[in-house]
Every structure is written in C-alpha cells, then in structure tokens.
C-alpha cells in the first residue's frame, strides 16, 4: 500500500496523468441520452448488458423514455470492438403499438426510432457481434414491462 502511494505521488509530481484509451474515450462520448436525443431519460429496469454465451460483455442496451413526447427509444452501445464495424442492432416493441429495429454494421451503437409508448408496456433488446460475426452478444427484456407510463 505504501509503495502504491509513493508511486502515485511521484506520478502526480511528475505531471503524469492516467488517460483512458482512445477506444474508451470514443465509446464514452456515446451515451444513451445523446443517442436518443433531448428529453430522453433512462427508465427503471431499462438497462441490460449484451452478453455472449460464455459471459463476455460486448456492450449495453438501454430503454429510454421522453415524458414530454410519450416516446420510447432504445440504444445498444458497444464496449468491445468499438471503432470496428460489427453487426449491431437495437429493437423496441410497444404492446398494441409500433415496433422499431435498427441493424447494420456499426462502429459504436445502434438506435431504434422513437415510438409512442405512454402508458403502454414495452419489450426491448440489443445485440452485437465480434468482427468475424461468429460470436454474438445480446441483452434486453423479452417480457412486457414499464407499463405505467
């Protein structure tokens, strides 16, 4: 512990600062709020990791809601293979309402369109793959939820 403190103090004195990698910085600039747009906020039970069968996390999927417009949006944001075009998608379904899906080879994220969903139940999901496409990661909610507006 003492050694770590001495090293940290020496780095600070030398003006060395820990800087996140370029890949992290690029991904960090993509938040679900920025992707879905002004007025959208994360909802309760609206976040899942996109996980492979072996448990590796490739990103996160977020269900967003805009109280003023009554619209929902889903953002699937990659945390692995960022900057590399891999098949990435996002899905949103409103009970007795609309559906929206976005799937392409993206570098950072996929986003559904904005769908009316005030006081309606929703399902959502997101997925991405590794560059060769043979390992997929997914997450979301397959049961109806967030029904109370």
Coordinates of C-alpha atoms in Angstrom, one line a residue:
X1 CA 0.0 0.0 0.0
X2 CA 2.8 2.4 0.9
X3 CA 4.6 1.7 -2.3
X4 CA 1.5 2.4 -4.4
X5 CA 1.1 5.7 -2.6
X6 CA 4.7 6.7 -3.2
X7 CA 4.4 5.8 -6.9
X8 CA 1.1 7.7 -7.3
X9 CA 2.6 10.7 -5.6
X10 CA 5.7 10.6 -7.9
X11 CA 3.5 10.4 -11.0
X12 CA 1.4 13.3 -9.8
X13 CA 4.6 15.3 -9.0
X14 CA 5.9 14.5 -12.5
X15 CA 2.7 15.6 -14.1
X16 CA 1.8 12.2 -15.4
X17 CA -2.0 11.7 -15.7
X18 CA -3.8 8.5 -16.4
X19 CA -5.6 8.9 -19.7
X20 CA -8.3 6.5 -20.9
X21 CA -7.6 4.7 -24.2
X22 CA -8.9 6.2 -27.4
X23 CA -11.4 3.3 -27.7
X24 CA -12.8 4.1 -24.3
X25 CA -13.0 7.8 -25.0
X26 CA -14.9 7.3 -28.2
X27 CA -17.4 4.9 -26.6
X28 CA -17.8 7.2 -23.5
X29 CA -18.9 10.1 -25.8
X30 CA -21.9 7.9 -26.8
X31 CA -24.4 7.9 -24.0
X32 CA -28.0 6.7 -24.4
X33 CA -29.2 10.2 -23.7
X34 CA -27.1 11.7 -26.5
X35 CA -28.1 8.9 -28.9
X36 CA -31.8 9.1 -28.3
X37 CA -31.8 12.9 -28.1
X38 CA -33.0 15.7 -25.9
X39 CA -35.6 14.9 -23.2
X40 CA -34.9 11.1 -23.2
X41 CA -34.0 9.6 -19.8
X42 CA -33.1 6.1 -18.7
X43 CA -36.1 4.2 -17.2
X44 CA -36.3 1.9 -14.3
X45 CA -35.5 -1.7 -15.4
X46 CA -34.2 -0.3 -18.7
X47 CA -30.6 -1.4 -18.8
X48 CA -29.1 -4.8 -19.7
X49 CA -25.6 -5.9 -20.6
X50 CA -25.1 -7.5 -24.0
X51 CA -23.5 -10.8 -23.1
X52 CA -22.2 -13.8 -25.0
X53 CA -23.0 -17.4 -24.2
X54 CA -19.6 -17.6 -22.4
X55 CA -20.4 -14.5 -20.3
X56 CA -18.3 -11.8 -22.1
X57 CA -19.9 -8.4 -22.1
X58 CA -19.8 -6.7 -25.5
X59 CA -21.9 -3.7 -24.6
X60 CA -25.1 -2.4 -23.0
X61 CA -28.6 -1.8 -24.2
X62 CA -30.8 1.0 -22.7
X63 CA -34.5 1.7 -22.8
X64 CA -35.1 5.4 -22.8
X65 CA -38.3 7.4 -22.4
X66 CA -39.3 11.0 -23.1
X67 CA -42.0 12.1 -20.7
X68 CA -42.9 15.2 -22.7
X69 CA -43.4 13.4 -26.0
X70 CA -44.5 10.0 -24.6
X71 CA -42.0 8.3 -26.9
X72 CA -39.6 5.4 -26.2
X73 CA -36.1 4.8 -27.7
X74 CA -33.6 2.0 -27.4
X75 CA -29.8 2.5 -27.7
X76 CA -27.4 -0.5 -28.0
X77 CA -23.9 0.7 -27.3
X78 CA -20.8 -1.4 -27.9
X79 CA -18.0 -1.6 -25.4
X80 CA -16.0 -4.3 -27.3
X81 CA -14.8 -3.9 -30.8
X82 CA -15.5 -0.2 -30.8
X83 CA -14.4 1.6 -33.9
X84 CA -14.7 -1.6 -35.9
X85 CA -17.8 -2.3 -38.0
X86 CA -19.7 -5.3 -36.5
X87 CA -23.3 -6.3 -36.8
X88 CA -25.1 -4.3 -34.1
X89 CA -28.8 -3.9 -33.5
X90 CA -31.5 -2.5 -31.3
X91 CA -35.1 -3.5 -31.0
X92 CA -38.2 -1.9 -29.4
X93 CA -41.8 -3.1 -29.3
X94 CA -44.7 -1.3 -27.8
X95 CA -47.7 -3.5 -26.8
X96 CA -50.6 -2.8 -29.1
X97 CA -48.4 -0.2 -30.7
X98 CA -45.4 0.1 -33.0
X99 CA -42.1 -1.8 -33.5
X100 CA -38.7 -0.5 -34.5
X101 CA -35.5 -2.2 -35.3
X102 CA -32.1 -1.0 -36.4
X103 CA -29.4 -3.5 -37.5
X104 CA -26.3 -2.7 -39.5
X105 CA -22.5 -3.0 -39.3
X106 CA -21.9 -0.1 -36.9
X107 CA -18.7 1.1 -35.2
X108 CA -20.2 2.3 -31.9
X109 CA -24.0 1.9 -31.5
X110 CA -27.4 1.1 -32.9
X111 CA -30.6 3.0 -32.1
X112 CA -34.3 2.4 -32.7
X113 CA -36.6 5.1 -33.9
X114 CA -38.8 7.0 -31.4
X115 CA -42.1 5.1 -30.8
X116 CA -45.2 6.3 -29.0
X117 CA -45.5 4.4 -25.7
X118 CA -47.0 6.5 -23.0
X119 CA -48.8 4.2 -20.5
X120 CA -48.0 1.1 -22.7
X121 CA -45.9 -1.9 -22.0
X122 CA -42.6 -2.4 -23.9
X123 CA -40.1 -5.1 -24.8
X124 CA -36.5 -4.1 -25.9
X125 CA -33.2 -5.6 -26.8
X126 CA -29.8 -5.1 -28.3
X127 CA -27.1 -7.2 -29.8
X128 CA -23.6 -7.1 -31.4
X129 CA -21.0 -9.5 -32.7
X130 CA -17.3 -9.9 -32.9
X131 CA -15.6 -8.8 -36.2
X132 CA -15.9 -12.2 -37.8
X133 CA -19.5 -12.5 -36.8
X134 CA -19.2 -15.9 -35.2
X135 CA -19.6 -14.7 -31.6
X136 CA -22.8 -12.8 -30.7
X137 CA -23.7 -10.9 -27.5
X138 CA -27.3 -9.9 -26.6
X139 CA -29.4 -8.4 -23.9
X140 CA -32.8 -6.9 -23.2
X141 CA -36.1 -7.8 -21.9
X142 CA -38.4 -10.3 -23.7
X143 CA -41.3 -9.8 -21.3
X144 CA -43.6 -6.8 -21.2
X145 CA -42.6 -4.2 -18.7
X146 CA -42.5 -0.5 -17.9
X147 CA -46.3 -0.4 -18.3
X148 CA -47.1 2.6 -16.1
X149 CA -46.0 5.4 -18.3

